[in-house]
Every structure is written in structure tokens, then in C-alpha cells.
Amino acid sequence: KKKTVSFSSMPNDRKINSTAACISLMLEGCELKKVRSNSRMYSRFFVLDADMRSVRWEPSKKDSEKAKIEIKSVKEVRVGKKTPVLRSNGLSDQFPDECAFSIIYGDNYESLDLVASSADVVSAWVMGLRYLVSYGKHSPEAPGTGHPSLRTSWISSVFDLADLEKSGRIPVSRAVQLIKALNPGMKTSTIELKFKELQKASERPGTEVACDLFVEAYCELCTRPEIFFLLVQFSSNKEYLGVKDLLMFLEVEQGMEGVTEEKCLEIVSKYEPSKEGREKGYLAIDGFTRYLLSADCSIFDPQHRKVCQDMAQPLSHYYISSAHSACLLEDNFWGCSDISGYISALGLGCRSIELVLWDGPEGEPVVYTSPSAASCVPFRAVVGLIDQHAFTASAYPLILCLVVRCSAPQQRLAAQCLRKTLGEKLYLEPPNPVASYLPSPEELKGRILIKGKKLPPTCEDSEGEVSDEEEGWELARRLGQEDREAPEGGGLRRVRLSRELSELVSLCQAVPFQDFESSRRGQRYWEMCSFSEVEAGRFANECPAELVSYNKRFLSRVYPSPMRIDASNMNPQDFWKCGCQMVAMNYQTPGLMMDLNAGWFRQNGACGYVLRPAIMREEVSYFSANAKDSLPGVPAQLLHLKVISGQNLPKPKGSGAKGEVVEPYVCAEIHGIPADCAEHRTKTALQSGDNPIFDESLEFQINLPELAVLRFVVLDDDYIGDEFIAQYTIPFECLQPGYRHVPLQSLAGEPLPHATLFVHVAITDRRGGGKGHRRGLAGRRGRRVREYTSTKATGIKAIDEVFRTATQPLREATDLRENVQNALVSFKELCGLTPAANMKQCILTVSTWLLHSDSAPSVTLNLAEQYPPMEAQGPIPDLLRKVLTAYETMIQTSRTLIESADAVYGKLIQAQQAGMDFHKELHRIETKEGLRGRKLQKALESFAWNITVLKGQADLLKHAKAEALDNLWQIHNAGQSCGIGRNGSASPEPSRLQVPLEPIPE
């Protein structure tokens, strides 16, 4: 009887919730495809012998004694396409990675390569095989003792507490509430259905349940197979993690450093529900699940929950969270006649708010909160509210953008109100004329800056005329108050401005924008321009480099087009990529754009300020916002994302009349510079209930990590009316590696209770690690010729000669890095691991092969040496010899890198500094050489390119050396912990702590 198994939580499906269930499936057997070395596939029926000592298959031309593998000969079980046969080009597209697995067996490390019908079947076979390899043929539930497991004892004790009458039975309603209390996200109907199903199967109907039935229901409902599979991988103690197992999991999988056994015991005592487990230091499946779901294991790096960036840079070097006045125009979310919108925006860390002042009916200026004339609020009430809430969410400066539409007398009242209410918070000191940049957020902590027009120094009257801003007129048109016509000839409107209001403006003086050349020559650092979305969009497309350069010194604000009468939002990434600091958003309008804005500003303690990428801040740097490939000197990174499962997914809010079941799929989107924008989706989980299994791997190349945002969107494939289920948006720099839960949110950004995605995150520097199709990399991967970054000619002889000295060091730096990268990937592949694996995992894998063999060849790591050789005593099988050769190549290339890096680095920095010496003289040299127009532009671009390339390549070399030293530390550490290291007294710590190179100054 051939059966397959499903991990679905639908009540009528079979569910794997223990290793016993896996072995039960293997004893029954199922059909798998056997892959031969010639890439041909054959369907065979695989079964585990009743004595649990061998796996057999039929039909086979071999005699029945040969068509089998003994469990004791198995060295390793690999999930995915991790052998040369499964990686071969003829097969790679025929089945997904998660449906393949391989059994490495025998003294010659042969591989039996198999393909299953689904990832669920793979999980069951792999979990069962790994268990049998570790523990022989003991009964999985109670090896040789007959005692109940930790988990069963704990669930029984919970039942006993609920059995108030001590009758051995409790009402079904109480049992349902008990399971719901232990698993808060689970639906009552799901639990009730499970009890009915078990009562029917055991022929014990009624209104009460006994302890054994309660334990069975709990185990079937509350075991997440994907987490159980993970636990078995790391467990050396049957069905729980000991302290050493947990430590290994945290270091190897979760990428945590400096984990101690004391820390692991803390985790056990915090999350393990059973008293026995806490006392013995064991983390069973329920405690492990609780830990993985906890804030301690969040996908969001906890370092970013507080202010973690340098806050002492000039104000123009930060993105600033900004709200448009239209955040008060809509009455469907914020309320039409109150000012709660301001409180909400400030509470979310918004640091720039726009106020449009109008003449009020009672002689006092007012602010409109919606297009209806009845919904105006006195200006003094708004200022009072701002005074109260300005610094509740962030201590950093708040910028009030005043757009004046009221008469001069009412302007005076507004100025008096601001001075009186805000008092000391108001920043009124005049700009420092000898400075070149704005003060930093740190210097301006707790201060409120007024952005607005200022009277010219020549005006000595109590009021005067200034040019008006376009912004704010959309409300005037909607209120029917636009009585001032634009001047003939299309010039700027003029408005009257009172001296009192003018004097409040210091560091954010609003001036009209003319062109980039005029700004470069004449704009002062405290003057700033506002751009409409259309105008800024034109600059971003036509002259992005000039806009980036402009934003290095000056603040710019981008406001939505007046055509957005529905208060929809522009894409802030379109302007962030060009360095625009203040992109004004309609905070009350939920959706993708607001998700990006909210997610982006979480990364620095949600303080409303995010430091821009270094390549956008440095005085001389080449950055093309519309680059379609990697940037000079910025290391491209690969994001390996595995979407494993979803938990407690709600129905779409606006879906029509359909059943309770959703058929979800997950879209993972990268938003950033155009070269990074990409989207991949998983398959749809059909009829999966609230807890679908996706088990799908996605891959993205990120060229500018500092500007990338990852957004998860869960959608319903079988929707009526509304497909949106949930979303979560996180800056790339805040991702934590390893197994993580994603806390899902609604469209409006509110947390959805207990709704999560379970994912695995890995980030590597390797470009195109040898597998998988990814946009824009197919051609690059096919080439055998190594690509070298080079400098560009400026057309100025003296400068070009300086940069020419860097040609050889640039080639050497690339060779040093690439040789190590290639050697690492080869070694990892031979170990059956992906390029995302770390060195510790590689050494542990090799040690596992050696320990799972009676006639184990003697292979040791000599830890007495700084570059530990892997030495074999006696004959060793071919696969192991290849592994040793690849390890030796990796060690030698790493050694060459570590010992040569400083000299090459010095040459690159020398060339960069010599180039920078020309920077101050650049304009004089250009004039002398007679460069103008396009030639001049090209020379300046090439100069910036060269400086960026030299700094970037030096940086990459510095990081490569640090990584190589870290790999050596991991080899020492893993060699000692897994038992194949010898002479391990020499501590590798000094080499790890050694600071390899001085940081490069900006």
C-alpha cells in the first residue's frame, strides 16, 4: 500500500508530529524517483525494513540483498540538490530544490540521489533517517525505558490541573479552552473538530475527554512539523535540545556570537513549559517553538530598536521622516474636525510637519484639517498640541514647514503664539557664516526648527514681499479661496510676509530653486528648496547624479502632486535614491508606499532620522541612482530567503462570501535602486487552513544594501473582492540571519495578533554562487574571464598618471578576494552545503561523516598552527580526498589574502589620497586644460568614479581579510567542539580580535 504524507493541518489529513510518525511512514514505504549519474530518473518503491536496519527499493535488477542501504553505513542525509548528480544541468530545472534529498553512504561516500513528490515526503524521510542514524533502532518515543516523554508528562500534568474533580476526565469545552490558552492563535472551531474526530476514531463520544485523548489532540494540533524537523536536526538527545545542542543551533544557524551555556540555560528556563525540562536544561518541541516565536528570536535586529547610527553628521546627511499637510485632508481615517492626525504622525516618529496658515474668521490664523470650510482649527491649538507631543517618540529636531496663506496681522499673531508656546524649544540662533554644513541632529536635540520664507536683508519695514511657494495651493483651490492670480509671464507669485514670522526662520530658509549650477555657486547651506513630485521626478530621471550631489550639502523637500486629490502617496524610494531627505507622505493613507516609509524609518530606533549611505555623503563619490548593475566599490550581496510556513493567517478583510479557508501565497519584494527592485512569489498553499506550508527558496541580488527594503506580502489566490491578507516591511540592514518569525501587519500597519511567517534568512557576499536563475546574472555567470574594476581617464595628464599607478593593485585586490571566494564555494559544495553556509557548518559536517562510521578514516585538524592543516592518516575515499584538497586550497588562498592584504591596501589608499590632493585644484586645472561643456562633465565624472573605486576596493579588501580571519577562528572553534581538532591549546582569539586595517576616512 503506497502512501504519501502531508504536513497540512486539515483535520482529515495525516500529520507528522513526531519521529515515530516519520518512521511509521518509512515502514509503510512510498514511491520515490531514483536519479542515476547519467541524469536519468526511475520510479522505485522505497521502504524501511521491519527491523529498522536497512532501506530497500524495488523493482531492481540487483539481487534483493544489494538493492538496499544499511542504516549503519549512512554517513549523512542531505536535503536539496547537494550532490554533483543532482546539480547537473540536465536535471536542475526538472524538480524544485526542496523535493530532492541524498543519502551519502558506505566507505567510499557514494550517494543515493532521490526525488519525492513533495517537500513533506522529503522532510519525513530525512527526519526519520537522521534519527535512525543517530540512535539506531530504539523506539523513538521512549528509547529502552518505557517512561513517557518530557512532553507527554508535561501535557498530562496540565490535564491533571484542569481535572478539578479528579475523575480522570474533563469537559470538552474546558479541554478546548486549555489548548487555546496554550496556543493563543488557534481557532476554537479547529480544536473542537479535532476532538470530535479523535472521539469518533476511538469510539468514545461524549461531552468529556480522558487524558490520553487530550494528549493526542494537543500533539496533533500543536506540533509544527517544520520546527520539529529543525529540532531533530540539532538534537543529540532524542526529541529535545540539550544545552550543547541549543548552543550549537544559536551559533551555527542563528549566527549569534559569544553564546554561553549560561545564556542557553536562561533560554530554557524562560521558554520550556515542563518543570522537568527546566530542571534538567532540556528544551523540548513546545519550548523550542515558543522561543522561535518570541521577540528574542525576531527577524528584526534588536540593535536597530534603539538609535544606533552616528547622529553627529550634518542634518543634510539624513533621511527625515516627513508628513504632508494632506495628512489632515481626509476625513475617513483621521477625523475631519479634530487634529489627532498630528498626534499620530508625531507618535510614529515623524520629524517634519507642514502647517498651512489661513486667515481665521475671528482674527486668529487657522489650519484646515479637511476641504470643508467648517473643519478649521485655531493655529494656537495645533501649536499647543505640537508643544505637548513634539518629543514623545524622538528627541531629535522637529521641523515645522510653514506655508503662509494668511494676512500680515494674523502672521504676527502666529509668530507670537509660536514664541510664547514653544519657548526655549524654538531654534532661533542665526546660521554660522563660516560653517559649510548644517548642524547635526545631535546638536539640535530637543529643538524645533521653522522652515519658511525670510525677508531680504535690505528690507527694513515691518513687512515685505517675498516669492510664494506653489505648495498649499491645492487646498486653496478646493476651498475656493484662490483669489490671487499668478503674475503674467509665468513668474513666481509674490506674498506679504511679516518681520515677526520672518525672524523665526533660521536654518531652514525656503528659497526658490533655479538650477543646479546656480545652487552650486550661490546657495548657502541653511537655504533649502521644495520640489513638487513631478519636478523632482524629472530631475531624478534626467540628472540623478546632479540631484545626489546637490543633496550632499542642502536639504530638499519633495511634496505630493496636487493631482493626488485622493491623498494617495508617491513612492519615497524614487527620491531617497537621489538623496532627497524629506519626502512628504500622506500618513493617513495606508498601502505599499506608506509601508515602505514606516518600515524604512524603523531602522534607527524609530527616531525619524536615518543616515544616508556613505556613497551619497562623501564629498567626492560616483553614484548613479539609476544604475542597472553593481556600484563601484559597494559589495553586492545575495539574500537567500526560504519561506517555510505561515501561522494563523486571517481571511482578507474585504473578501466576499466564501468559506473560512484561504489559499495563500507569499510575495517577497525588494525595493531600492532600480538594479535591486525585484519580486518573487511562492506557490499557492492549497486548502491549507490557517497554517500553510510553503517551503520555497527565493534569491535576490542586492547591489546597494543600505538603501534596500524587503517587503513580505501575503495574498489570497482564491479571493472574492479582496486578496490582501497581511504584510511586513523591513530594511535590509535590519535582517537577522537564521530561522525567524515575521510578525505580520495589516494594510494600515497594525500588528495582526499571532499571525506570522516562518522563514530562514542567509546573506552572502558571493555573486552568483553557482546555482539558480536570477535576473541580470545569467550572462555574468557564464563567462570564465574574471572581471576587473578599473579607473577611467579624465583627460588631464597629471591626474591620469596618479590613477594609473593603481591599475596593478586593483587587479591584485580582485584576485586575492575572488580566489578565496571561489575556493570557499568549492569547499562548501563538496561538503554538501550552499554558499550561504558558514565555516563552522562545514567543519561540523565533515566531522559528522567521520563519526558515523565504524571504519572511520583518521582525519584531524592540527590546531597548533595558525592556518590549521586537515591531515589524513592512511588511505581515504575519493570524496574525502576531494574535500581535503578543496580545504587545502581554501586555507592557502586565505593565507595569501591575509598576508598580502595590507600592502595592496596601502597602495590603493596611497593612490586615492594622491587623487584627492588634486580635488581642491580641480577647477583651476580644468580651466588650464581648456575643458568645458561635455568634456568637463566627463572629466569630473571620471574623477569621482576613480576616487569611489579606489576607496571601495580598499574597503572590500579590508572586509575580505576580516572574514578570512573570522573563518580561521571558526575552524579552530569547530575543530575543538566536534572532536577532530588536535593540539588545540593555541587560542585563535588574538587573530579574531586583531583589527586588520585602519578604517578609511570619509
Coordinates of C-alpha atoms in Angstrom, one line a residue, residues 28-338:
E28 CA 4.8 1.6 5.1
G29 CA 7.0 2.8 2.2
C30 CA 6.3 5.2 -0.7
E31 CA 7.3 5.9 -4.2
L32 CA 10.4 8.0 -4.9
K33 CA 12.4 8.7 -8.0
K34 CA 15.9 7.4 -8.1
V35 CA 18.4 9.6 -10.0
R36 CA 21.3 7.9 -11.8
S37 CA 24.7 9.6 -12.7
N38 CA 23.6 9.7 -16.3
S39 CA 20.8 12.1 -15.1
R40 CA 18.0 9.6 -15.9
M41 CA 15.3 9.1 -13.3
Y42 CA 13.5 5.8 -12.4
S43 CA 10.4 5.4 -10.1
R44 CA 11.0 2.9 -7.3
F45 CA 9.2 1.9 -4.2
F46 CA 11.3 2.6 -1.1
V47 CA 10.6 1.0 2.3
L48 CA 12.3 0.7 5.7
D49 CA 12.8 -2.9 6.9
A50 CA 10.8 -4.0 9.9
D51 CA 14.0 -4.4 11.9
M52 CA 14.8 -0.7 11.1
R53 CA 18.3 -1.7 9.9
S54 CA 18.1 -1.1 6.2
V55 CA 16.3 0.8 3.5
R56 CA 15.3 -1.3 0.4
W57 CA 13.9 -0.4 -3.0
E58 CA 12.1 -2.4 -5.7
P59 CA 11.9 -3.3 -8.5
S60 CA 15.6 -3.7 -9.1
K61 CA 17.9 -5.7 -11.4
K62 CA 20.2 -6.2 -8.4
D63 CA 19.6 -9.1 -6.1
S64 CA 17.5 -8.1 -3.1
E65 CA 20.5 -8.1 -0.8
K66 CA 22.2 -5.4 -3.0
A67 CA 19.1 -3.2 -3.6
K68 CA 19.4 -1.9 0.0
I69 CA 21.4 0.5 2.2
E70 CA 22.2 -0.4 5.8
I71 CA 21.4 2.4 8.2
K72 CA 24.8 1.9 10.0
S73 CA 26.6 2.7 6.7
V74 CA 24.9 6.1 6.2
K75 CA 27.3 9.0 6.7
E76 CA 24.9 11.9 6.0
V77 CA 21.4 12.8 4.7
R78 CA 21.3 15.9 2.6
V79 CA 18.2 18.0 1.7
G80 CA 18.1 19.7 -1.7
K81 CA 20.3 19.4 -4.8
K82 CA 23.6 19.0 -2.8
T83 CA 25.4 16.4 -4.9
P84 CA 27.1 16.6 -8.3
V85 CA 24.4 14.3 -9.8
L86 CA 21.5 16.5 -8.6
R87 CA 23.4 19.7 -9.6
S88 CA 24.0 18.5 -13.1
N89 CA 22.4 20.8 -15.8
G90 CA 20.3 18.1 -17.3
L91 CA 18.2 17.9 -14.0
S92 CA 18.3 21.3 -12.3
D93 CA 15.1 22.6 -13.8
Q94 CA 13.0 19.3 -13.6
F95 CA 12.1 19.5 -10.0
P96 CA 12.3 22.0 -7.1
D97 CA 15.2 22.0 -4.7
E98 CA 13.0 21.1 -1.7
C99 CA 11.8 17.9 -3.4
A100 CA 15.3 16.4 -3.6
F101 CA 17.4 14.6 -1.0
S102 CA 20.5 12.4 -1.0
I103 CA 21.8 9.6 1.2
I104 CA 25.6 9.5 1.5
Y105 CA 26.7 6.0 2.5
G106 CA 29.5 3.4 2.5
D107 CA 33.2 3.7 3.0
N108 CA 33.5 5.3 -0.5
Y109 CA 30.9 8.0 0.3
E110 CA 28.6 7.0 -2.5
S111 CA 25.3 8.9 -2.9
L112 CA 21.8 7.7 -3.5
D113 CA 20.0 10.6 -5.0
L114 CA 16.2 10.7 -4.7
V115 CA 13.3 13.0 -5.7
A116 CA 10.0 12.9 -3.8
S117 CA 6.5 14.1 -4.9
S118 CA 6.6 16.9 -2.2
A119 CA 8.7 18.6 0.4
D120 CA 6.6 17.0 3.1
V121 CA 7.7 13.5 2.0
V122 CA 11.3 14.6 1.9
S123 CA 11.0 16.0 5.4
A124 CA 9.6 12.8 6.8
W125 CA 12.3 10.6 5.2
V126 CA 15.1 12.9 6.1
M127 CA 13.9 13.3 9.7
G128 CA 13.4 9.5 10.1
L129 CA 16.8 8.6 8.6
R130 CA 18.7 11.1 10.6
Y131 CA 17.0 9.8 13.8
L132 CA 17.9 6.2 12.9
V133 CA 21.5 7.1 12.0
S134 CA 21.9 8.8 15.4
Y135 CA 20.0 6.4 17.7
G136 CA 19.8 3.0 15.9
K137 CA 16.6 1.1 16.3
H138 CA 15.4 2.3 19.7
S139 CA 11.7 3.2 19.8
P140 CA 11.6 7.0 19.1
E141 CA 9.1 7.7 21.8
A142 CA 10.9 6.0 24.7
P143 CA 14.3 4.5 23.9
G144 CA 14.7 1.4 26.0
T145 CA 12.9 2.8 29.2
G146 CA 9.2 2.7 28.7
H147 CA 9.0 6.1 30.5
P148 CA 6.7 8.8 29.0
S149 CA 8.5 11.6 27.1
L150 CA 9.1 15.0 28.6
R151 CA 6.3 16.4 26.5
T152 CA 3.7 13.8 27.4
S153 CA 4.4 14.2 31.1
W154 CA 4.0 17.9 30.9
I155 CA 0.7 17.8 28.9
S156 CA -0.6 15.2 31.3
S157 CA 0.3 17.5 34.3
V158 CA -1.6 20.3 32.6
F159 CA -4.6 18.0 32.2
D160 CA -4.4 17.0 35.9
L161 CA -4.5 20.6 36.9
A162 CA -7.7 21.1 34.8
D163 CA -9.3 17.9 36.2
L164 CA -10.8 19.7 39.2
E165 CA -13.0 16.7 40.1
K166 CA -10.0 14.3 39.8
S167 CA -12.2 11.9 37.8
G168 CA -9.6 11.4 35.0
R169 CA -11.9 13.2 32.5
I170 CA -12.6 16.9 31.8
P171 CA -15.4 18.6 29.7
V172 CA -14.7 19.0 26.0
S173 CA -15.3 22.8 26.4
R174 CA -12.6 23.0 29.1
A175 CA -10.2 21.0 27.0
V176 CA -10.8 23.3 24.1
Q177 CA -10.1 26.4 26.2
L178 CA -7.0 24.8 27.7
I179 CA -5.5 24.1 24.2
K180 CA -6.5 27.6 23.1
A181 CA -4.7 29.1 26.1
L182 CA -1.5 27.2 25.3
N183 CA -1.8 28.2 21.6
P184 CA -3.5 31.6 21.5
G185 CA -3.8 32.0 17.8
M186 CA -5.6 28.7 17.2
K187 CA -9.3 28.8 16.2
T188 CA -11.8 27.3 18.6
S189 CA -13.6 25.5 15.7
T190 CA -10.3 23.7 14.7
I191 CA -9.8 22.4 18.2
E192 CA -13.5 21.3 18.5
L193 CA -13.2 19.5 15.2
K194 CA -10.1 17.6 16.3
F195 CA -11.7 16.4 19.5
K196 CA -14.8 15.2 17.5
E197 CA -12.5 13.4 15.0
L198 CA -10.5 11.6 17.8
Q199 CA -13.6 10.7 19.8
K200 CA -15.1 9.1 16.7
A201 CA -11.9 7.2 15.8
S202 CA -11.6 5.9 19.4
E203 CA -15.3 5.2 19.6
R204 CA -15.6 7.3 22.8
P205 CA -18.2 10.0 22.0
G206 CA -19.5 12.2 24.8
T207 CA -19.1 15.6 26.4
E208 CA -15.9 14.7 28.3
V209 CA -12.3 13.6 27.3
A210 CA -9.8 11.4 29.0
C211 CA -6.1 12.3 29.5
D212 CA -4.8 10.1 26.6
L213 CA -7.2 11.7 24.1
F214 CA -6.3 15.2 25.3
V215 CA -2.5 14.4 24.9
E216 CA -3.2 13.1 21.4
A217 CA -5.2 16.1 20.4
Y218 CA -2.6 18.5 21.8
C219 CA 0.2 16.8 19.9
E220 CA -1.6 16.7 16.6
L221 CA -2.8 20.3 16.9
C222 CA 0.2 22.0 18.4
T223 CA 3.2 20.3 16.8
R224 CA 4.6 22.3 13.9
P225 CA 6.4 19.7 11.7
E226 CA 8.8 22.2 10.2
I227 CA 10.0 23.2 13.7
F228 CA 10.1 19.5 14.8
F229 CA 12.2 18.7 11.8
L230 CA 14.6 21.5 12.8
L231 CA 14.8 20.3 16.4
V232 CA 15.7 16.7 15.3
Q233 CA 18.5 18.1 13.1
F234 CA 20.3 19.6 16.1
S235 CA 19.2 17.3 18.8
S236 CA 21.6 14.8 20.3
N237 CA 19.0 13.8 22.9
K238 CA 16.1 12.2 21.1
E239 CA 13.3 14.7 21.0
Y240 CA 14.6 17.7 22.8
L241 CA 17.7 20.0 22.7
G242 CA 20.3 19.8 25.5
V243 CA 22.3 22.9 26.4
K244 CA 25.1 22.0 24.0
D245 CA 22.6 21.3 21.2
L246 CA 21.0 24.7 21.7
L247 CA 24.4 26.4 21.8
M248 CA 25.3 24.8 18.5
F249 CA 21.9 25.9 17.0
L250 CA 22.3 29.5 18.1
E251 CA 25.9 29.8 16.9
V252 CA 25.7 27.8 13.6
E253 CA 22.2 28.6 12.4
Q254 CA 21.3 31.9 14.1
G255 CA 24.7 33.5 13.6
M256 CA 24.9 34.6 17.3
E257 CA 28.3 35.3 18.7
G258 CA 29.6 34.8 22.2
V259 CA 26.8 32.4 23.3
T260 CA 27.5 30.7 26.6
E261 CA 25.9 27.7 28.3
E262 CA 24.6 30.1 30.9
K263 CA 22.7 32.0 28.2
C264 CA 21.3 28.7 26.9
L265 CA 20.0 27.8 30.4
E266 CA 18.4 31.2 30.6
I267 CA 16.5 30.5 27.3
V268 CA 15.5 27.0 28.6
S269 CA 14.2 28.4 31.9
K270 CA 12.3 31.2 30.1
Y271 CA 10.6 29.1 27.4
E272 CA 10.5 25.5 28.4
P273 CA 7.0 24.8 29.8
S274 CA 7.8 21.5 31.6
K275 CA 9.3 21.7 35.1
E276 CA 11.4 18.6 34.5
G277 CA 12.8 20.1 31.3
R278 CA 13.7 23.4 33.1
E279 CA 15.4 21.5 35.9
K280 CA 17.5 19.3 33.5
G281 CA 18.2 22.0 31.0
Y282 CA 16.2 20.4 28.1
L283 CA 14.3 22.4 25.5
A284 CA 11.5 20.2 24.0
I285 CA 9.4 21.0 21.0
D286 CA 6.9 23.3 22.8
G287 CA 9.7 25.3 24.4
F288 CA 11.6 25.5 21.2
T289 CA 8.5 26.7 19.3
R290 CA 7.9 29.3 22.0
Y291 CA 11.5 30.5 21.7
L292 CA 11.4 30.8 17.9
L293 CA 8.1 32.8 18.1
S294 CA 9.5 35.1 20.8
A295 CA 10.9 38.7 20.5
D296 CA 14.3 37.2 21.4
C297 CA 14.2 35.5 18.0
S298 CA 12.7 38.3 15.9
I299 CA 13.7 38.8 12.3
F300 CA 14.3 42.5 13.2
D301 CA 17.8 43.1 14.6
P302 CA 17.3 44.3 18.2
Q303 CA 20.3 46.7 17.8
H304 CA 18.2 48.8 15.5
R305 CA 15.4 49.1 18.0
K306 CA 17.4 51.9 19.6
V307 CA 19.3 54.8 18.0
C308 CA 22.3 53.0 16.5
Q309 CA 23.6 55.3 13.8
D310 CA 26.1 58.2 14.0
M311 CA 23.9 61.2 14.8
A312 CA 26.7 63.8 14.7
Q313 CA 26.7 64.2 10.9
P314 CA 25.2 67.4 9.2
L315 CA 21.4 67.4 9.0
S316 CA 21.6 67.1 5.2
H317 CA 23.2 63.6 5.6
Y318 CA 20.0 62.1 6.9
Y319 CA 16.6 61.0 5.6
I320 CA 14.0 62.7 7.7
S321 CA 10.5 61.3 8.3
S322 CA 8.1 63.9 6.8
A323 CA 4.3 64.4 6.7
H324 CA 2.4 66.3 4.1
S325 CA -0.4 68.7 5.2
A326 CA -2.7 66.4 3.3
C327 CA -2.4 64.0 6.2
L328 CA -5.2 66.2 7.6
L329 CA -7.3 66.5 4.4
E330 CA -9.1 63.2 4.5
D331 CA -11.9 62.6 7.0
N332 CA -12.2 58.9 6.6
F333 CA -9.3 57.9 8.9
W334 CA -8.0 60.8 11.0
G335 CA -11.4 62.6 11.6
C336 CA -12.4 65.7 9.8
S337 CA -12.7 68.3 12.6
D338 CA -10.0 67.4 15.1

